[in-house]
Amino acid sequence: MKRRSEIPRLALLLAVFAAVAYGPALSLPFIGDDYIFLDKTRDASFTELWSFKNVDFGWYRPWSRELHFWLLQRVAGLHEVAYRVFGVMLWIVALCFYAAIVRRLASHRVAALATLGVASLALWGTPLVWISGSQDLWMLCFTMASTLLFVRGHIGWAILPFGLALLSKETAAVLPALLCGYVVLLERRRPSDAFRRTAHFWALVLVWLIVHPTLHVRLLSHPQVTRELENRPSSLITILVRTILSGLNVDVFPRPQEIGWVDALRVLASVVVLAAGVGVVMRTRRADDPQEGAYARQMALGRFAFLWMTVGWFPLFLPSIAWHAYYGCLGVFGAWLAMALWLQDRPRLAMAAIACLAFLRGAQASTRSSDWGTEWYQRRAGNMLSAIRDELYRQHPSLPPHSRVFLGHIPNNIGLIA
């Protein structure tokens, strides 16, 4: 397989998998927070998008929320499919950047295994089904772009996507620590050299911390008990265990409900797509990959993968942040780098593992959950809202201007309002 065709082929495979696994959810209506951002950006000017007053839910994310909805609303109107297709595109771009990074650090085989393993995770259900999940998708795109530029030696240019990542989600602030680890562990430079090469990243984080309108309250004040934090596990050990298990799709015991034969066939098709991708990758000869498989290099990559996990999952342990599996999406990139390094010489196990993960993803998507950060919750909310909308159109095909509609006996937790 030629190097130039590796990433495009991987992108095509990811697109097919996304269409099979998430296709039916693309037409669900807007859910919860989506309405807030649609409403506030409907008549907003471009300059108003960047106001420090845009701190809904205590966060400042003008790129991935205000600008995202502002642009798409002007291009696609209120067509939900367009918003979700764009989200899938962001997801594919982020994973392709990730594959390019791992390809440069290790080999094509490791890169493909890591990317397909990450793609099989159930935690993507929320950012792909929930349109406001654009915040995580933009953050991942920009952090991966910045990392790729950095490892390719474009250290100055790497600061630009990092700045946009900070404006997408606060989790991106851990990137300088990851880049320092790369310089020390893989370039084998001294820590002082690492800090010097990443000085502009640290400086930008410092400026961002100073000007951020709410972050100092989040970090320094005692966390207020909110409905969101009520769902946070009380034990840090529990958070650690569930976070690790989310990288294997077993953070929730799968109990699929109300699965029809169409749903079962779709899950089976998604398993076949990823398993076939692994099969193609494992047939490539190791001789085609760079001769960087020496024991010392593998150990260094393993240590870097562990650092990536640690840095990426660190924000989940902050007391002011709730826990949802998809909050750890940056850390699972490191986890799957480690697993791909171990699986690269075990073709049968690699295919079985990723096929099993794809199956568990489908099972978890149909497992009842009260956590809004799960695909089942988002699908249920979308289906309920779709039924309400259809019934409203049936009873009132048109309404006079300035009409008010009152809805009664609405189930709780369906995302009708945020």
CSV table of C-alpha atoms in Angstrom, one decimal:
chain,number,residue,atom,x,y,z
A,1,MET,CA,0.0,0.0,0.0
A,2,LYS,CA,1.5,3.3,-1.0
A,3,ARG,CA,2.0,5.9,1.7
A,4,ARG,CA,0.0,8.6,-0.1
A,5,SER,CA,-3.1,6.4,-0.3
A,6,GLU,CA,-3.0,5.2,3.3
A,7,ILE,CA,-4.8,8.1,4.9
A,8,PRO,CA,-7.5,8.6,2.1
A,9,ARG,CA,-8.3,4.8,2.3
A,10,LEU,CA,-8.5,5.0,6.0
A,11,ALA,CA,-10.8,8.0,5.8
A,12,LEU,CA,-13.1,6.1,3.3
A,13,LEU,CA,-13.3,3.2,5.7
A,14,LEU,CA,-14.2,5.4,8.6
A,15,ALA,CA,-16.9,7.1,6.5
A,16,VAL,CA,-18.4,3.7,5.6
A,17,PHE,CA,-18.3,2.6,9.3
A,18,ALA,CA,-19.9,5.9,10.4
A,19,ALA,CA,-22.6,5.6,7.8
A,20,VAL,CA,-23.4,2.0,8.9
A,21,ALA,CA,-23.2,2.6,12.7
A,22,TYR,CA,-24.7,6.1,13.0
A,23,GLY,CA,-26.6,6.7,9.7
A,24,PRO,CA,-30.1,6.3,11.1
A,25,ALA,CA,-29.4,8.9,13.8
A,26,LEU,CA,-28.4,11.6,11.4
A,27,SER,CA,-32.0,12.7,10.9
A,28,LEU,CA,-32.9,13.0,14.6
A,29,PRO,CA,-34.1,16.5,15.6
A,30,PHE,CA,-32.0,19.0,17.5
A,31,ILE,CA,-31.6,18.1,21.2
A,32,GLY,CA,-31.2,20.1,24.4
A,33,ASP,CA,-28.3,22.6,24.2
A,34,ASP,CA,-28.6,22.7,20.4
A,35,TYR,CA,-31.6,25.0,20.7
A,36,ILE,CA,-29.7,27.4,23.0
A,37,PHE,CA,-26.9,27.9,20.5
A,38,LEU,CA,-29.3,28.0,17.5
A,39,ASP,CA,-31.3,30.7,19.2
A,40,LYS,CA,-28.4,32.9,20.3
A,41,THR,CA,-26.6,32.8,17.0
A,42,ARG,CA,-29.7,33.2,14.8
A,43,ASP,CA,-29.4,37.0,14.7
A,44,ALA,CA,-25.9,37.5,16.2
A,45,SER,CA,-23.3,39.5,14.4
A,46,PHE,CA,-19.8,38.0,13.8
A,47,THR,CA,-18.2,40.1,16.5
A,48,GLU,CA,-20.8,39.1,19.1
A,49,LEU,CA,-19.8,35.5,18.7
A,50,TRP,CA,-16.5,36.2,20.5
A,51,SER,CA,-18.0,38.1,23.5
A,52,PHE,CA,-16.8,37.1,26.9
A,53,LYS,CA,-20.5,37.0,27.9
A,54,ASN,CA,-20.9,33.8,25.9
A,55,VAL,CA,-20.3,31.5,28.9
A,56,ASP,CA,-23.3,29.1,28.7
A,57,PHE,CA,-23.0,26.4,31.3
A,58,GLY,CA,-19.8,28.1,32.7
A,59,TRP,CA,-17.6,27.6,29.6
A,60,TYR,CA,-16.1,29.9,27.0
A,61,ARG,CA,-15.9,28.0,23.7
A,62,PRO,CA,-16.7,30.6,20.9
A,63,TRP,CA,-15.2,28.6,18.0
A,64,SER,CA,-16.9,25.2,18.6
A,65,ARG,CA,-20.3,26.6,19.8
A,66,GLU,CA,-21.1,30.1,18.7
A,67,LEU,CA,-19.2,30.2,15.4
A,68,HIS,CA,-20.0,26.6,14.6
A,69,PHE,CA,-23.8,27.1,14.9
A,70,TRP,CA,-23.6,30.6,13.4
A,71,LEU,CA,-21.9,29.3,10.2
A,72,LEU,CA,-23.9,26.2,9.8
A,73,GLN,CA,-27.2,28.0,10.4
A,74,ARG,CA,-26.4,30.3,7.5
A,75,VAL,CA,-25.3,27.5,5.2
A,76,ALA,CA,-27.7,24.7,6.1
A,77,GLY,CA,-30.6,26.5,7.9
A,78,LEU,CA,-32.3,24.1,10.4
A,79,HIS,CA,-31.6,20.8,8.5
A,80,GLU,CA,-30.2,18.5,11.3
A,81,VAL,CA,-28.7,16.1,8.8
A,82,ALA,CA,-26.2,18.7,7.6
A,83,TYR,CA,-25.1,19.5,11.1
A,84,ARG,CA,-24.5,15.8,11.9
A,85,VAL,CA,-22.8,15.0,8.6
A,86,PHE,CA,-20.4,17.9,9.3
A,87,GLY,CA,-19.8,16.4,12.8
A,88,VAL,CA,-18.9,13.1,11.2
A,89,MET,CA,-16.5,14.9,8.9
A,90,LEU,CA,-14.8,16.5,11.8
A,91,TRP,CA,-14.5,13.1,13.5
A,92,ILE,CA,-12.9,11.6,10.4
A,93,VAL,CA,-10.5,14.4,10.0
A,94,ALA,CA,-9.5,14.1,13.7
A,95,LEU,CA,-8.9,10.4,13.4
A,96,CYS,CA,-6.9,10.8,10.2
A,97,PHE,CA,-4.7,13.4,11.9
A,98,TYR,CA,-4.2,10.9,14.7
A,99,ALA,CA,-3.3,8.2,12.2
A,100,ALA,CA,-0.8,10.5,10.5
A,101,ILE,CA,0.8,11.1,13.9
A,102,VAL,CA,1.1,7.5,14.9
A,103,ARG,CA,2.3,6.6,11.4
A,104,ARG,CA,5.2,9.0,11.8
A,105,LEU,CA,6.0,7.8,15.3
A,106,ALA,CA,5.6,4.0,14.7
A,107,SER,CA,4.4,2.4,11.5
A,108,HIS,CA,1.4,2.2,9.1
A,109,ARG,CA,0.2,-1.0,10.8
A,110,VAL,CA,0.3,0.5,14.2
A,111,ALA,CA,-1.4,3.7,13.0
A,112,ALA,CA,-4.2,1.8,11.3
A,113,LEU,CA,-4.8,-0.5,14.2
A,114,ALA,CA,-4.9,2.4,16.7
A,115,THR,CA,-7.3,4.4,14.5
A,116,LEU,CA,-9.7,1.5,13.9
A,117,GLY,CA,-9.6,0.7,17.6
A,118,VAL,CA,-10.4,4.2,18.6
A,119,ALA,CA,-13.2,4.4,15.9
A,120,SER,CA,-14.9,1.3,17.5
A,121,LEU,CA,-15.5,3.0,20.8
A,122,ALA,CA,-19.0,3.6,22.1
A,123,LEU,CA,-18.0,6.9,23.6
A,124,TRP,CA,-18.3,8.5,20.1
A,125,GLY,CA,-22.1,8.0,20.2
A,126,THR,CA,-22.7,11.3,22.1
A,127,PRO,CA,-20.5,13.7,20.1
A,128,LEU,CA,-21.7,12.2,16.8
A,129,VAL,CA,-25.4,12.0,17.6
A,130,TRP,CA,-25.7,15.2,19.7
A,131,ILE,CA,-25.0,18.1,17.5
A,132,SER,CA,-23.5,20.2,20.4
A,133,GLY,CA,-20.8,17.5,20.6
A,134,SER,CA,-19.1,19.7,18.0
A,135,GLN,CA,-17.1,21.1,21.0
A,136,ASP,CA,-15.2,17.9,21.5
A,137,LEU,CA,-14.8,17.2,17.8
A,138,TRP,CA,-13.3,20.6,17.0
A,139,MET,CA,-11.0,20.3,20.0
A,140,LEU,CA,-9.7,17.0,18.8
A,141,CYS,CA,-9.3,18.2,15.2
A,142,PHE,CA,-7.2,21.1,16.3
A,143,THR,CA,-5.1,19.3,19.0
A,144,MET,CA,-4.3,16.5,16.6
A,145,ALA,CA,-3.4,19.1,13.8
A,146,SER,CA,-1.2,20.9,16.3
A,147,THR,CA,0.5,17.7,17.4
A,148,LEU,CA,1.1,16.6,13.8
A,149,LEU,CA,2.7,19.9,12.9
A,150,PHE,CA,4.9,19.7,15.9
A,151,VAL,CA,6.2,16.2,15.3
A,152,ARG,CA,6.9,17.1,11.7
A,153,GLY,CA,9.1,20.0,12.9
A,154,HIS,CA,6.7,22.9,12.1
A,155,ILE,CA,6.9,24.1,15.7
A,156,GLY,CA,5.9,27.7,15.0
A,157,TRP,CA,2.9,26.9,12.9
A,158,ALA,CA,1.7,24.3,15.5
A,159,ILE,CA,0.6,27.2,17.8
A,160,LEU,CA,-2.2,28.3,15.5
A,161,PRO,CA,-4.4,25.2,15.7
A,162,PHE,CA,-3.6,24.9,19.4
A,163,GLY,CA,-5.1,28.4,19.9
A,164,LEU,CA,-8.2,27.4,18.1
A,165,ALA,CA,-8.4,24.2,20.2
A,166,LEU,CA,-8.4,26.3,23.4
A,167,LEU,CA,-11.3,28.2,21.9
A,168,SER,CA,-13.1,24.9,21.3
A,169,LYS,CA,-12.8,23.2,24.6
A,170,GLU,CA,-10.7,23.7,27.7
A,171,THR,CA,-9.4,20.1,27.7
A,172,ALA,CA,-6.9,21.2,25.0
A,173,ALA,CA,-4.8,23.0,27.6
A,174,VAL,CA,-3.0,19.7,28.4
A,175,LEU,CA,-1.4,19.6,25.0
A,176,PRO,CA,1.9,21.4,26.0
A,177,ALA,CA,2.5,18.7,28.6
A,178,LEU,CA,2.0,16.0,25.9
A,179,LEU,CA,4.4,17.8,23.5
A,180,CYS,CA,7.0,18.1,26.2
A,181,GLY,CA,6.8,14.4,26.8
A,182,TYR,CA,7.2,13.8,23.1
A,183,VAL,CA,10.4,15.8,23.0
A,184,VAL,CA,11.9,14.0,26.1
A,185,LEU,CA,10.8,10.5,25.4
A,186,LEU,CA,10.9,10.2,21.6
A,187,GLU,CA,13.4,12.9,20.6
A,188,ARG,CA,15.5,12.1,23.6
A,189,ARG,CA,16.2,15.7,24.6
A,190,ARG,CA,16.6,17.2,28.0
A,191,PRO,CA,13.6,18.5,29.9
A,192,SER,CA,15.0,22.0,29.6
A,193,ASP,CA,15.1,21.7,25.8
A,194,ALA,CA,11.5,20.4,25.9
A,195,PHE,CA,10.3,23.4,27.8
A,196,ARG,CA,12.2,25.7,25.5
A,197,ARG,CA,10.7,24.2,22.4
A,198,THR,CA,7.2,24.4,23.8
A,199,ALA,CA,7.6,27.8,25.5
A,200,HIS,CA,5.1,29.5,23.1
A,201,PHE,CA,2.5,26.8,24.0
A,202,TRP,CA,2.9,27.4,27.7
A,203,ALA,CA,2.8,31.2,27.2
A,204,LEU,CA,-0.5,30.9,25.2
A,205,VAL,CA,-2.0,28.7,28.0
A,206,LEU,CA,-1.0,31.3,30.6
A,207,VAL,CA,-2.6,34.1,28.6
A,208,TRP,CA,-5.7,32.0,28.0
A,209,LEU,CA,-6.0,31.3,31.8
A,210,ILE,CA,-5.8,35.0,32.5
A,211,VAL,CA,-8.4,36.1,30.0
A,212,HIS,CA,-10.8,33.2,30.3
A,213,PRO,CA,-14.0,34.6,31.9
A,214,THR,CA,-14.9,31.6,34.0
A,215,LEU,CA,-12.0,29.1,34.3
A,216,HIS,CA,-10.4,30.7,37.4
A,217,VAL,CA,-13.7,30.1,39.2
A,218,ARG,CA,-13.9,26.6,38.0
A,219,LEU,CA,-10.3,25.8,39.1
A,220,LEU,CA,-10.0,27.8,42.3
A,221,SER,CA,-13.5,27.9,43.9
A,222,HIS,CA,-15.1,25.1,45.7
A,223,PRO,CA,-17.3,23.3,43.2
A,224,GLN,CA,-21.0,24.0,43.6
A,225,VAL,CA,-23.3,21.0,43.7
A,226,THR,CA,-25.2,21.0,40.5
A,227,ARG,CA,-27.4,18.4,38.8
A,228,GLU,CA,-24.5,17.6,36.5
A,229,LEU,CA,-22.1,17.0,39.3
A,230,GLU,CA,-24.6,14.8,41.1
A,231,ASN,CA,-23.8,12.1,38.5
A,232,ARG,CA,-20.1,12.3,39.1
A,233,PRO,CA,-18.6,9.2,40.8
A,234,SER,CA,-17.6,10.1,44.4
A,235,SER,CA,-14.4,8.0,44.2
A,236,LEU,CA,-11.4,8.9,42.1
A,237,ILE,CA,-10.6,5.2,41.8
A,238,THR,CA,-14.1,4.7,40.3
A,239,ILE,CA,-13.4,7.5,37.8
A,240,LEU,CA,-10.1,5.9,36.9
A,241,VAL,CA,-11.5,2.4,36.4
A,242,ARG,CA,-14.5,3.6,34.4
A,243,THR,CA,-12.3,5.8,32.2
A,244,ILE,CA,-10.0,2.9,31.5
A,245,LEU,CA,-12.9,0.5,30.8
A,246,SER,CA,-14.4,3.1,28.4
A,247,GLY,CA,-11.5,2.5,26.1
A,248,LEU,CA,-12.6,-1.2,25.8
A,249,ASN,CA,-16.4,-0.5,25.7
A,250,VAL,CA,-17.0,-2.2,29.0
A,251,ASP,CA,-17.5,0.8,31.3
A,252,VAL,CA,-21.3,-0.1,31.1
A,253,PHE,CA,-22.5,-3.7,31.2
A,254,PRO,CA,-24.3,-4.2,27.9
A,255,ARG,CA,-28.0,-5.0,28.2
A,256,PRO,CA,-29.4,-4.2,24.7
A,257,GLN,CA,-33.1,-3.7,24.6
A,258,GLU,CA,-35.7,-3.5,21.8
A,259,ILE,CA,-33.3,-4.4,19.0
A,260,GLY,CA,-34.9,-5.3,15.7
A,261,TRP,CA,-33.4,-7.4,13.0
A,262,VAL,CA,-32.5,-4.2,11.1
A,263,ASP,CA,-30.5,-2.9,14.1
A,264,ALA,CA,-28.8,-6.3,14.5
A,265,LEU,CA,-27.8,-6.3,10.8
A,266,ARG,CA,-26.4,-2.8,11.1
A,267,VAL,CA,-24.3,-3.8,14.1
A,268,LEU,CA,-23.1,-6.9,12.3
A,269,ALA,CA,-22.2,-4.8,9.2
A,270,SER,CA,-20.2,-2.3,11.4
A,271,VAL,CA,-18.3,-5.3,12.8
A,272,VAL,CA,-17.5,-6.6,9.3
A,273,VAL,CA,-16.3,-3.2,8.1
A,274,LEU,CA,-13.8,-2.7,10.9
A,275,ALA,CA,-12.7,-6.4,10.9
A,276,ALA,CA,-12.1,-6.2,7.2
A,277,GLY,CA,-10.1,-3.1,7.7
A,278,VAL,CA,-7.9,-4.8,10.2
A,279,GLY,CA,-7.5,-7.8,7.9
A,280,VAL,CA,-6.3,-5.7,5.1
A,281,VAL,CA,-3.8,-3.8,7.4
A,282,MET,CA,-2.4,-7.0,8.9
A,283,ARG,CA,-1.7,-8.4,5.4
A,284,THR,CA,0.8,-5.6,4.7
A,285,ARG,CA,4.4,-6.7,5.1
A,286,ARG,CA,6.3,-5.2,8.1
A,287,ALA,CA,9.2,-4.6,5.7
A,288,ASP,CA,7.1,-1.8,4.2
A,289,ASP,CA,7.2,0.0,7.5
A,290,PRO,CA,10.1,2.1,8.8
A,291,GLN,CA,12.7,0.0,10.7
A,292,GLU,CA,11.9,1.6,14.0
A,293,GLY,CA,10.7,-1.6,15.7
A,294,ALA,CA,13.8,-2.0,17.9
A,295,TYR,CA,13.1,-2.8,21.5
A,296,ALA,CA,14.3,0.5,22.8
A,297,ARG,CA,12.0,2.4,20.3
A,298,GLN,CA,9.0,0.3,21.3
A,299,MET,CA,9.6,0.9,25.0
A,300,ALA,CA,9.9,4.6,24.3
A,301,LEU,CA,6.6,4.6,22.4
A,302,GLY,CA,5.0,2.7,25.2
A,303,ARG,CA,6.1,5.3,27.7
A,304,PHE,CA,4.8,8.1,25.5
A,305,ALA,CA,1.5,6.3,25.1
A,306,PHE,CA,1.2,6.0,28.9
A,307,LEU,CA,2.0,9.7,29.2
A,308,TRP,CA,-0.6,10.5,26.5
A,309,MET,CA,-3.3,8.6,28.5
A,310,THR,CA,-2.3,10.3,31.7
A,311,VAL,CA,-2.3,13.8,30.3
A,312,GLY,CA,-5.5,13.3,28.3
A,313,TRP,CA,-7.5,11.9,31.2
A,314,PHE,CA,-6.2,14.3,33.8
A,315,PRO,CA,-9.1,16.8,33.4
A,316,LEU,CA,-11.6,14.1,34.3
A,317,PHE,CA,-10.3,14.1,37.9
A,318,LEU,CA,-10.9,17.8,38.5
A,319,PRO,CA,-13.7,18.2,41.1
A,320,SER,CA,-15.7,20.8,39.1
A,321,ILE,CA,-16.1,18.4,36.1
A,322,ALA,CA,-18.7,15.7,35.8
A,323,TRP,CA,-17.8,12.3,34.3
A,324,HIS,CA,-18.9,11.0,30.9
A,325,ALA,CA,-17.0,8.5,28.8
A,326,TYR,CA,-16.6,10.8,25.9
A,327,TYR,CA,-14.9,13.4,28.1
A,328,GLY,CA,-11.9,11.1,28.0
A,329,CYS,CA,-11.7,11.0,24.2
A,330,LEU,CA,-8.2,12.6,24.1
A,331,GLY,CA,-6.8,10.1,26.5
A,332,VAL,CA,-8.1,7.1,24.6
A,333,PHE,CA,-5.9,8.1,21.7
A,334,GLY,CA,-2.9,7.4,23.9
A,335,ALA,CA,-4.5,4.2,25.3
A,336,TRP,CA,-5.0,2.8,21.8
A,337,LEU,CA,-1.5,3.7,20.7
A,338,ALA,CA,-0.3,1.4,23.5
A,339,MET,CA,-2.7,-1.4,22.5
A,340,ALA,CA,-1.8,-1.1,18.8
A,341,LEU,CA,1.8,-1.5,19.7
A,342,TRP,CA,1.0,-4.7,21.4
A,343,LEU,CA,-1.4,-6.0,18.8
A,344,GLN,CA,0.8,-5.2,15.7
A,345,ASP,CA,2.4,-8.7,15.7
A,346,ARG,CA,-0.8,-10.6,16.7
A,347,PRO,CA,-3.1,-10.4,13.6
A,348,ARG,CA,-5.8,-12.9,14.7
A,349,LEU,CA,-6.0,-11.3,18.1
A,350,ALA,CA,-6.1,-7.8,16.6
A,351,MET,CA,-9.0,-8.7,14.3
A,352,ALA,CA,-10.9,-10.4,17.1
A,353,ALA,CA,-10.4,-7.6,19.5
A,354,ILE,CA,-11.6,-4.8,17.2
A,355,ALA,CA,-14.5,-6.9,16.0
A,356,CYS,CA,-15.5,-7.6,19.6
A,357,LEU,CA,-15.3,-3.9,20.4
A,358,ALA,CA,-17.4,-3.0,17.4
A,359,PHE,CA,-20.0,-5.5,18.6
A,360,LEU,CA,-19.9,-4.1,22.1
A,361,ARG,CA,-20.3,-0.6,20.7
A,362,GLY,CA,-23.6,-1.7,19.1
A,363,ALA,CA,-24.8,-3.4,22.2
A,364,GLN,CA,-24.0,-0.4,24.4
A,365,ALA,CA,-25.8,1.9,22.0
A,366,SER,CA,-29.0,0.0,22.8
A,367,THR,CA,-28.4,-0.3,26.6
A,368,ARG,CA,-30.7,1.8,28.7
A,369,SER,CA,-28.9,4.6,30.5
A,370,SER,CA,-29.8,7.7,32.6
A,371,ASP,CA,-26.4,9.3,31.6
A,372,TRP,CA,-27.0,11.9,29.0
A,373,GLY,CA,-23.4,11.3,27.8
A,374,THR,CA,-24.4,8.0,26.2
A,375,GLU,CA,-25.7,7.2,22.7
A,376,TRP,CA,-28.8,5.4,24.0
A,377,TYR,CA,-29.9,8.6,25.9
A,378,GLN,CA,-29.3,10.8,22.9
A,379,ARG,CA,-31.2,8.5,20.6
A,380,ARG,CA,-34.1,8.2,23.0
A,381,ALA,CA,-34.3,11.9,23.4
A,382,GLY,CA,-34.1,12.4,19.6
A,383,ASN,CA,-36.8,9.8,18.9
A,384,MET,CA,-39.1,11.3,21.6
A,385,LEU,CA,-38.7,14.8,20.2
A,386,SER,CA,-39.3,13.5,16.7
A,387,ALA,CA,-42.6,12.0,17.8
A,388,ILE,CA,-43.6,15.2,19.5
A,389,ARG,CA,-42.8,17.2,16.4
A,390,ASP,CA,-44.6,14.9,14.1
A,391,GLU,CA,-47.7,15.0,16.3
A,392,LEU,CA,-47.6,18.7,16.5
A,393,TYR,CA,-47.5,19.0,12.7
A,394,ARG,CA,-50.4,16.6,12.5
A,395,GLN,CA,-52.6,18.5,14.8
A,396,HIS,CA,-51.4,22.0,13.8
A,397,PRO,CA,-50.0,22.0,10.2
A,398,SER,CA,-49.6,25.8,10.5
A,399,LEU,CA,-49.8,28.3,13.3
A,400,PRO,CA,-50.5,32.1,13.3
A,401,PRO,CA,-47.6,34.4,13.9
A,402,HIS,CA,-46.5,34.8,17.5
A,403,SER,CA,-48.4,31.7,18.6
A,404,ARG,CA,-47.4,29.9,21.8
A,405,VAL,CA,-47.7,26.2,22.2
A,406,PHE,CA,-48.0,24.5,25.6
A,407,LEU,CA,-47.0,20.9,25.9
A,408,GLY,CA,-48.1,18.7,28.8
A,409,HIS,CA,-47.2,15.3,30.2
A,410,ILE,CA,-43.7,15.4,28.6
A,411,PRO,CA,-41.3,12.7,29.8
A,412,ASN,CA,-38.3,13.9,31.7
A,413,ASN,CA,-34.8,14.0,30.3
A,414,ILE,CA,-35.6,14.1,26.6
A,415,GLY,CA,-33.6,17.2,25.7
A,416,LEU,CA,-36.7,19.3,24.8
A,417,ILE,CA,-34.9,22.2,26.6
A,418,ALA,CA,-31.5,22.3,28.1
